[in-house]
Coordinates of C-alpha atoms and ligand atoms in Angstrom, one line a residue:
X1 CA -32.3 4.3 15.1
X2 CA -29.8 5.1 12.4
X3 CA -31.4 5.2 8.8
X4 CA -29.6 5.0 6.1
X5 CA -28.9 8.2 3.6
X6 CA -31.0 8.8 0.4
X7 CA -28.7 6.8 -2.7
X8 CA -30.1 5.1 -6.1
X9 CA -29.7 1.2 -6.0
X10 CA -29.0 -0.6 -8.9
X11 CA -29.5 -4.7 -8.0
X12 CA -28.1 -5.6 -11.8
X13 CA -28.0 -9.8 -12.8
X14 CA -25.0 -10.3 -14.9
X15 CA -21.2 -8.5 -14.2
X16 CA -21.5 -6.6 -17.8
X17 CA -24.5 -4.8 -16.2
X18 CA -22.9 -4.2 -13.1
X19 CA -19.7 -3.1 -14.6
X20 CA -21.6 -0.4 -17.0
X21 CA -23.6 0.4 -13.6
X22 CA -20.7 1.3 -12.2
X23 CA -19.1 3.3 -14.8
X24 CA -22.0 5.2 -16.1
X25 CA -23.0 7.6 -13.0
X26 CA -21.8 11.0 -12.5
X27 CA -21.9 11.1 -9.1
X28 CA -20.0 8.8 -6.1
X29 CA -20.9 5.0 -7.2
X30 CA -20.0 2.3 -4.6
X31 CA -20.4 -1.9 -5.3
X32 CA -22.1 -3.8 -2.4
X33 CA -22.0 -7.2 -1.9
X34 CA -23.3 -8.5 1.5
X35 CA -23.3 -5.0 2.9
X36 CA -22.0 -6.1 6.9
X37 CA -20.1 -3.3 6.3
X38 CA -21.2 -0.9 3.9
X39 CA -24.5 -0.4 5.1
X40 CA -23.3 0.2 8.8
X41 CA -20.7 2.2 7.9
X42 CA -23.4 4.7 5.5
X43 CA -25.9 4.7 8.4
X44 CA -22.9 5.9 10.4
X45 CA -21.9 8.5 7.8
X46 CA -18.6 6.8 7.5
X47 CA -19.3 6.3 4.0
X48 CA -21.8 8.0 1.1
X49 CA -23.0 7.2 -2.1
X50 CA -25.3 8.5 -4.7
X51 CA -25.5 5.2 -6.4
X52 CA -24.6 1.2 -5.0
X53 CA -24.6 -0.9 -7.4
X54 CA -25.3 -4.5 -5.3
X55 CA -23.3 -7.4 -6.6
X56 CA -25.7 -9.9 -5.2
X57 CA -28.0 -10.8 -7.9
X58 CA -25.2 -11.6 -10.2
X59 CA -24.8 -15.3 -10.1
X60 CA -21.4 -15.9 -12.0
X61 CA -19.5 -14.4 -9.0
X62 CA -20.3 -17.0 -6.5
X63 CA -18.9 -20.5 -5.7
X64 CA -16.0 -22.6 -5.6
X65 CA -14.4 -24.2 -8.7
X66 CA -11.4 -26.3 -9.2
X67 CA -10.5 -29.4 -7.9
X68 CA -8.2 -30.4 -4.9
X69 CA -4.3 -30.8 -5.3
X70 CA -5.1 -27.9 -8.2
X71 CA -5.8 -24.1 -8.3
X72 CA -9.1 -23.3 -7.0
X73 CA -11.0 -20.0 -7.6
X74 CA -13.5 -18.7 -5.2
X75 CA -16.3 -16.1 -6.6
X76 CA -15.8 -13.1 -4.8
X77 CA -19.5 -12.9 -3.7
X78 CA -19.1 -16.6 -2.0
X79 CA -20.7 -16.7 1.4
X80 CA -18.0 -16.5 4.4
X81 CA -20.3 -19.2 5.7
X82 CA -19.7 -21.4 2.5
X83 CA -15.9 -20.6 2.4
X84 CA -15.9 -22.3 6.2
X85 CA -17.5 -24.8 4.9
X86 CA -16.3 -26.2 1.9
X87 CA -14.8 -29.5 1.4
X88 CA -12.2 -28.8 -0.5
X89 CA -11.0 -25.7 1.2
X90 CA -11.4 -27.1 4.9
X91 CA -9.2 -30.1 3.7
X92 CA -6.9 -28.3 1.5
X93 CA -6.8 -24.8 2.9
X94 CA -7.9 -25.5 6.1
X95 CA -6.3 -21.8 7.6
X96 CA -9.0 -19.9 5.1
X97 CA -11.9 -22.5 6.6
X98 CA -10.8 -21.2 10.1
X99 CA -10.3 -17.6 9.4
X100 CA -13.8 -17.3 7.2
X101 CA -15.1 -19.4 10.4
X102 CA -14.0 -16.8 13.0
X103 CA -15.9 -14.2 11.5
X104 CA -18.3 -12.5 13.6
X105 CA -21.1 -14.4 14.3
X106 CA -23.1 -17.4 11.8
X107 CA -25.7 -14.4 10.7
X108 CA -22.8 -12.1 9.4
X109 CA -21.1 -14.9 7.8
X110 CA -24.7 -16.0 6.1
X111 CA -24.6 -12.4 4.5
X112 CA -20.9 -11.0 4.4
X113 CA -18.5 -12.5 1.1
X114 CA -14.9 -13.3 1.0
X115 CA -14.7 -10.4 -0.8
X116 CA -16.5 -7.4 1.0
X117 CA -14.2 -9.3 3.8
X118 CA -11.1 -8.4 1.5
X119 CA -11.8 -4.7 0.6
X120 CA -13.4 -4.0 4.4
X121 CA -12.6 -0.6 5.7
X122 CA -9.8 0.3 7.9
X123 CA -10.6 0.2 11.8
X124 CA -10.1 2.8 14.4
X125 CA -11.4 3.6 18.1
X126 CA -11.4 7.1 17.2
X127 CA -13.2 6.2 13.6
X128 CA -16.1 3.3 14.3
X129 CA -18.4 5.7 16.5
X130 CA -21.4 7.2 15.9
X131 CA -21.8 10.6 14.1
X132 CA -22.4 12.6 17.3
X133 CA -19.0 11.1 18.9
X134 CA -16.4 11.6 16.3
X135 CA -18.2 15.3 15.6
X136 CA -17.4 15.7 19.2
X137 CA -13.4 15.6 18.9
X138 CA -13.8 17.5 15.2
X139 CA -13.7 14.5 13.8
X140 CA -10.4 13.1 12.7
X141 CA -8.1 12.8 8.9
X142 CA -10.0 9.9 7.6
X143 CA -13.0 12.5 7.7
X144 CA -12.8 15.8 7.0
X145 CA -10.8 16.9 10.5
X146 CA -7.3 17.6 10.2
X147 CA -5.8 15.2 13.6
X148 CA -5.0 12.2 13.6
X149 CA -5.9 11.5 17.1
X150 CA -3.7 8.3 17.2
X151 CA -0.6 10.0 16.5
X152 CA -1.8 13.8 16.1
X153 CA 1.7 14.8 14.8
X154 CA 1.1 12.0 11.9
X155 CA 0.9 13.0 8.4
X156 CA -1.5 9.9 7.7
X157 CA -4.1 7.6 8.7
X158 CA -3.1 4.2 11.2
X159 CA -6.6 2.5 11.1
X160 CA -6.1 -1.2 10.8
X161 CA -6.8 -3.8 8.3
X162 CA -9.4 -5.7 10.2
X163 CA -10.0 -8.7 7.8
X164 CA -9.4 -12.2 8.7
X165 CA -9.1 -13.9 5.6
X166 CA -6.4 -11.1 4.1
X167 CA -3.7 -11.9 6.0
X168 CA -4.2 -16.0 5.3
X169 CA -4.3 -15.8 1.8
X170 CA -1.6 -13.1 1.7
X171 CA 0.4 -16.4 3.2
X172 CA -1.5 -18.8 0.8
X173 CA 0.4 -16.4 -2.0
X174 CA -4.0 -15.8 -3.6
X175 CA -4.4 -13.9 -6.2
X176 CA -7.3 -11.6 -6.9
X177 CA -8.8 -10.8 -10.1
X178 CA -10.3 -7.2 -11.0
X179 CA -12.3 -6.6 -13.7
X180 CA -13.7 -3.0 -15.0
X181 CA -14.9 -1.5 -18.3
X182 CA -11.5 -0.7 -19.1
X183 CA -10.4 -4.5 -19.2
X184 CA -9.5 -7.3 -16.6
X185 CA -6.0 -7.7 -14.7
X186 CA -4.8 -9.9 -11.6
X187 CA -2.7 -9.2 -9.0
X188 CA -1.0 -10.5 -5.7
X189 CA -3.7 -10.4 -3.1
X190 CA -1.0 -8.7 -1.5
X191 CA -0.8 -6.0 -3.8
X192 CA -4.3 -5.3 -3.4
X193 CA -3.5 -3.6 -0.2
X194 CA -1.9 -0.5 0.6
X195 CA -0.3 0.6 4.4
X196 CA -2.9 4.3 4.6
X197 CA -5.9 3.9 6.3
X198 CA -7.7 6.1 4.0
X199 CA -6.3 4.9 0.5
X200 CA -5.8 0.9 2.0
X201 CA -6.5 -0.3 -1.8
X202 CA -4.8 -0.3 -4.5
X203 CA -8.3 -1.6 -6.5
X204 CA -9.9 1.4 -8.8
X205 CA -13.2 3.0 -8.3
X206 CA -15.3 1.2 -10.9
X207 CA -12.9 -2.4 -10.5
X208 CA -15.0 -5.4 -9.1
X209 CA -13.1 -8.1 -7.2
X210 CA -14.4 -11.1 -8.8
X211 CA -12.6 -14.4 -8.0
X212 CA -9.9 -15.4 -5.9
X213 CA -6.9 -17.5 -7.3
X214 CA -5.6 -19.8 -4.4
X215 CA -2.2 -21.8 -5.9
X216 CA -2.2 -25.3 -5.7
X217 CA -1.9 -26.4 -2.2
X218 CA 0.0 -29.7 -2.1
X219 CA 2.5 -30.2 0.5
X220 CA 1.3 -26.6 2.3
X221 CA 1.1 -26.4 6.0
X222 CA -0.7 -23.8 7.2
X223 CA -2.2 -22.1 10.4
X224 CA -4.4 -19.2 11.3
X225 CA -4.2 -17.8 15.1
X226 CA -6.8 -14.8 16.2
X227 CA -6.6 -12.5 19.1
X228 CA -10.2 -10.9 19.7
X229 CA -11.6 -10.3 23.7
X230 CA -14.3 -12.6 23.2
X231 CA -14.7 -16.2 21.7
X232 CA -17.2 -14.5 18.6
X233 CA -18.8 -11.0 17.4
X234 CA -15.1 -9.3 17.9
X235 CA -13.0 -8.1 15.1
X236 CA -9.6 -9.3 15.5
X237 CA -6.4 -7.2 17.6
X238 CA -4.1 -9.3 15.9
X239 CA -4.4 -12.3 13.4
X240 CA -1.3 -14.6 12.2
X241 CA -1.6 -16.3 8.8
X242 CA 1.3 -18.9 8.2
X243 CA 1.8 -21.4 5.2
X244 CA 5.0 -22.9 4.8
X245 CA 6.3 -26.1 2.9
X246 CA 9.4 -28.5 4.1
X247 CA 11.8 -30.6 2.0
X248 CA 12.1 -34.3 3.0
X249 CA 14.6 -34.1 5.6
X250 CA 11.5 -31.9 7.7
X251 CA 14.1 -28.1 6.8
X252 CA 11.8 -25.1 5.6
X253 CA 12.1 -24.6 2.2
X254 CA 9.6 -21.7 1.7
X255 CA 7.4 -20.0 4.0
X256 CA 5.1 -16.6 4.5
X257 CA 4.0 -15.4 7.6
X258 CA 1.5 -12.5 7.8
X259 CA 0.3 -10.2 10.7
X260 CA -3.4 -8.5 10.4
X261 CA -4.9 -6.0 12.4
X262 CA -1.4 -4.3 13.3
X263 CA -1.4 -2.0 10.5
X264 CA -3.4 -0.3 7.5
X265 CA -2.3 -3.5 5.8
X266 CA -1.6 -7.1 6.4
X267 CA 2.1 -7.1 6.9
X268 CA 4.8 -9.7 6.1
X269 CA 6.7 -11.2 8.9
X270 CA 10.2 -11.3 6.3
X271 CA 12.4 -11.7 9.2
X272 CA 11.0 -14.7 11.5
X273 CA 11.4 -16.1 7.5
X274 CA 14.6 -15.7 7.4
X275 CA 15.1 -17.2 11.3
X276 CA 12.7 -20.7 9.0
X277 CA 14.4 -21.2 6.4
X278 CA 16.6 -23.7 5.9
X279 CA 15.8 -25.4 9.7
X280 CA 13.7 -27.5 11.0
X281 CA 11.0 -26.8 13.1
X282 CA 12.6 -27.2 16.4
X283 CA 11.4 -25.1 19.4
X284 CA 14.4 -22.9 19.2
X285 CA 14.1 -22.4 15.8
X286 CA 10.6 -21.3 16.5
X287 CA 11.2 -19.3 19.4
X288 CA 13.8 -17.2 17.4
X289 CA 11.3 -17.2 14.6
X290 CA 8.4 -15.7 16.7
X291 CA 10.7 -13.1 18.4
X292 CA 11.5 -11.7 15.1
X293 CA 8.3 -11.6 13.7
X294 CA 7.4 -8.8 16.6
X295 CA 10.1 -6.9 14.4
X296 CA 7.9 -5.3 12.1
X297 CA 4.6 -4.7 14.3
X298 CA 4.1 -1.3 15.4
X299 CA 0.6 -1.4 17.0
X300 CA -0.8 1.6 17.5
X301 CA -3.4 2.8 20.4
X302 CA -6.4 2.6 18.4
X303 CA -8.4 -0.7 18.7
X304 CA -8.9 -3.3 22.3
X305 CA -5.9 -4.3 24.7
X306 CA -2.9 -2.0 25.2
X307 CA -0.6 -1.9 22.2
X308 CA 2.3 -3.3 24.6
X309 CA 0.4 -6.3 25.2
X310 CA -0.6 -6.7 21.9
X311 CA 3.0 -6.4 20.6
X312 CA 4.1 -8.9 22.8
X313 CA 1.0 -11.4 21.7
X314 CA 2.4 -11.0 18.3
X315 CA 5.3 -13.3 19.5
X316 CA 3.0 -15.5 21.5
X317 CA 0.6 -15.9 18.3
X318 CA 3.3 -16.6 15.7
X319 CA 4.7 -18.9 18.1
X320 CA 1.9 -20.7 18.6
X321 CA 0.7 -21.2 15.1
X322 CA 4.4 -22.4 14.2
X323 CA 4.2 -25.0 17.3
X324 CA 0.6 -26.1 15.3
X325 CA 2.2 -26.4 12.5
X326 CA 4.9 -28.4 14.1
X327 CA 3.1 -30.8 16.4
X328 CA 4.6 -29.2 19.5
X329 CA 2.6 -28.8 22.0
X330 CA 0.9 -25.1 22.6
X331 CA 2.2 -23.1 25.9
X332 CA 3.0 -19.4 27.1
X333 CA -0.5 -18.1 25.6
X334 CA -3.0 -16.3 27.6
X335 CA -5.8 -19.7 27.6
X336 CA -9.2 -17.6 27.1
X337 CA -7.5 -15.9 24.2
X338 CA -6.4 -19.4 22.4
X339 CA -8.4 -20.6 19.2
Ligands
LIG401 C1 -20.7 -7.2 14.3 C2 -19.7 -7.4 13.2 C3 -18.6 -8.1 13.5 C4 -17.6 -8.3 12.5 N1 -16.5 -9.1 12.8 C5 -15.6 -9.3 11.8 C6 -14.4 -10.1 12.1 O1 -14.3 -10.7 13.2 N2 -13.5 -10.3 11.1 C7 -13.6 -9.7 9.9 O2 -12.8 -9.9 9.0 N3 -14.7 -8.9 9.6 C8 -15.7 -8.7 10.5 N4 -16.8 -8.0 10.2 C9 -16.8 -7.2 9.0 C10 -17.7 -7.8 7.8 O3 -18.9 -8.3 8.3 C11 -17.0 -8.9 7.1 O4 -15.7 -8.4 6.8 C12 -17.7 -9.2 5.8 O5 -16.9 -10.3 5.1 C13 -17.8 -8.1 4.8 O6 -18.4 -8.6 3.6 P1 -19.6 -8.0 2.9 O7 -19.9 -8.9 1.7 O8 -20.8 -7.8 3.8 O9 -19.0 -6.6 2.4 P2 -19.8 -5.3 2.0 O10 -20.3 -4.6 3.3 O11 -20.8 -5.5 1.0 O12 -18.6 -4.5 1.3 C14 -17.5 -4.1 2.0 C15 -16.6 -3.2 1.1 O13 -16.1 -3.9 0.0 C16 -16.6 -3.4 -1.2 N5 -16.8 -4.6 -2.0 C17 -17.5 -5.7 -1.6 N6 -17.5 -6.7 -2.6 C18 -16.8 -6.2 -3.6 C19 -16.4 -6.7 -4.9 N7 -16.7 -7.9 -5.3 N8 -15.7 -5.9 -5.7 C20 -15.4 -4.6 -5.3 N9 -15.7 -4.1 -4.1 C21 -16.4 -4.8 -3.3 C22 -17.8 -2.6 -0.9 O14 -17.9 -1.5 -1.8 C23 -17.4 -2.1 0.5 O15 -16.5 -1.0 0.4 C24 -17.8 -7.8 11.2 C25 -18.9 -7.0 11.0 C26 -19.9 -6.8 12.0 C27 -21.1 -6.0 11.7
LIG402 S1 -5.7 6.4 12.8 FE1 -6.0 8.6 13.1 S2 -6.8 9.5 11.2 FE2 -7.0 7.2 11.1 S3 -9.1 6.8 11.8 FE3 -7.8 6.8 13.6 S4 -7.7 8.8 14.5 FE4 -8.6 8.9 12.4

């Protein structure tokens, strides 16, 4: 059984408390929210702390506010389970609902937030193994070894962003606020990230995500596609977040497309973009579209599938959530791999 290290826990009620929490220790402090991922990853030895300050107690950072066809902010410590859920965002956002609903399994998304699922470590086959395993190869750069055993003649890291909801909302154009001691600022979701899987946030020690800005979402289409071996439990090997608006005449007039679990980051598809705009959705227009959107996915051999099939999903997917989007009907996908 793994056991978790010895660390202080602070289980503070109110975000001033937490912030000053935070900010006050000497030593290595880390937030927790629902802790799917902290705590395995500290049993593992992935991570350590000498003081988690949990976020859970602090009542201001949950829920939904706003009101449809406006912006709507979501507390960062707002159950997956009730992101899925909501009214508003399952008729207005309805690509969030779907990504925050393919998460794991109904107990994870009863205890993980939207955002623990937005700062989530980085994922790697040579990384997510027990202590005795990675020791076994000297461990690797995102530890203390010296190899990246993915690309061993790689100055950096290539773990993957492995959140669903990050590459959606990168599409949605969210926002995410941070707040510390030393003041509050908001960002681009997008800007939140970083392509190093060991430095894959741009957020601050002592920062706390604490709401998440989605714009308006009239006249939006959207779509979320996930690649995973089986139907639940899996962590994604590729996910395609698409929101996209058209003028009258049915011609593209603005659209981002976003790959996850292909690099440190979620990375923008800028090219099949350029192959949308200005067109409509035909199944040409599409099918150039998804071919160029394979353009910037590199996938690297370090999570399921081979990273040649995977590359060549990346067209499939983005095709396919374009056809959604569309009203065409779905073909050339693998059929135990559709959602
Ligand atoms: C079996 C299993 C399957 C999974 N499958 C998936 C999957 O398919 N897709 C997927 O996306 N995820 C998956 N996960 C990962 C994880 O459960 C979810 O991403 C979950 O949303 C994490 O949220 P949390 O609140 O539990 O985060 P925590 O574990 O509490 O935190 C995660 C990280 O975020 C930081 N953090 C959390 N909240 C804040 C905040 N408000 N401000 C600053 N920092 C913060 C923490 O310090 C920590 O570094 C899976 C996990 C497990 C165990
Ligand atoms: S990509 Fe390389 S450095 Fe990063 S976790 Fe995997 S093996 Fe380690």
């Amino acid at each position: 059984m793994m056991r978790l290290p010895t660390f202080e826990l602070h289980q503070p009620t109110s975000l001033s408390e937490a912030l000053a929490l935070g900010a006050a220790s000497n030593g290595l402090v880390r937030f927790v929210a629902g802790g799917t991922d902290l705590w395995p990853n500290m049993k593992r030895r992935h991570e350590s702390a000498d003081v988690v300050v949990s976020l859970r107690r602090v009542a201001e950072l949950s829920g939904v506010r706003g009101e449809a066809g406006g912006e709507i902010r979501i507390g960062a410590m707002t159950l997956l389970s009730d992101v899925a859920e909501n009214p508003i965002i399952r008729t207005a956002y309805s690509a969030l609902a779907r990504a925050a609903d393919s998460i794991s399994s109904p107990a994870i998304r009863n205890m993980g937030t939207l955002g623990g699922n937005l700062c989530l470590d980085t994922r790697c086959t040579y990384y997510n193994q027990n202590e005795e395993w990675r020791k076994s190869i000297d461990f690797c750069l995102k530890e203390e070894g010296s190899v990246c055993w993915v690309a061993p003649n790689s100055p950096r890291c290539w773990a993957i962003s492995a959140s669903d909801t990050a590459p959606v909302l990168c599409a949605l154009d969210a926002r995410v606020r941070l707040l510390s001691q030393g003041g509050e600022r908001e960002i681009k979701l997008a800007d939140l990230y970083r392509d190093d899987g060991i430095d894959y946030l741009t957020k601050q020690p002592g920062e706390v995500l604490t709401e998440i800005v989605l714009p308006p979402s009239d006249g939006v289409e959207m779509s979320f596609w996930k690649l995973r071996r089986r139907g639940s439990i899996d962590f994604a090997v590729l996910s395609v977040g698409i929101a996209l608006r058209r003028d009258y005449a049915g011609r593209v007039e603005a659209v981002r497309i976003y790959l996850g679990a292909i690099a440190s980051a979620p990375i923008e598809a800028k090219d099949a973009a350029v192959e949308l705009i200005g067109r409509e959705l035909t199944e040409e227009v599409i099918s150039n579209a998804a071919r160029a959107a394979r353009k910037p996915a590199t996938p690297l051999d370090n999570t399921d599938f081979t990273l040649q099939w995977r590359s060549k999903m990346v067209v499939s997917y983005v095709e396919a959530a374009l056809r959604e989007i569309a009203g065409l009907p779905l073909t050339g996908l693998p059929p135990k791999h559709q959602m």
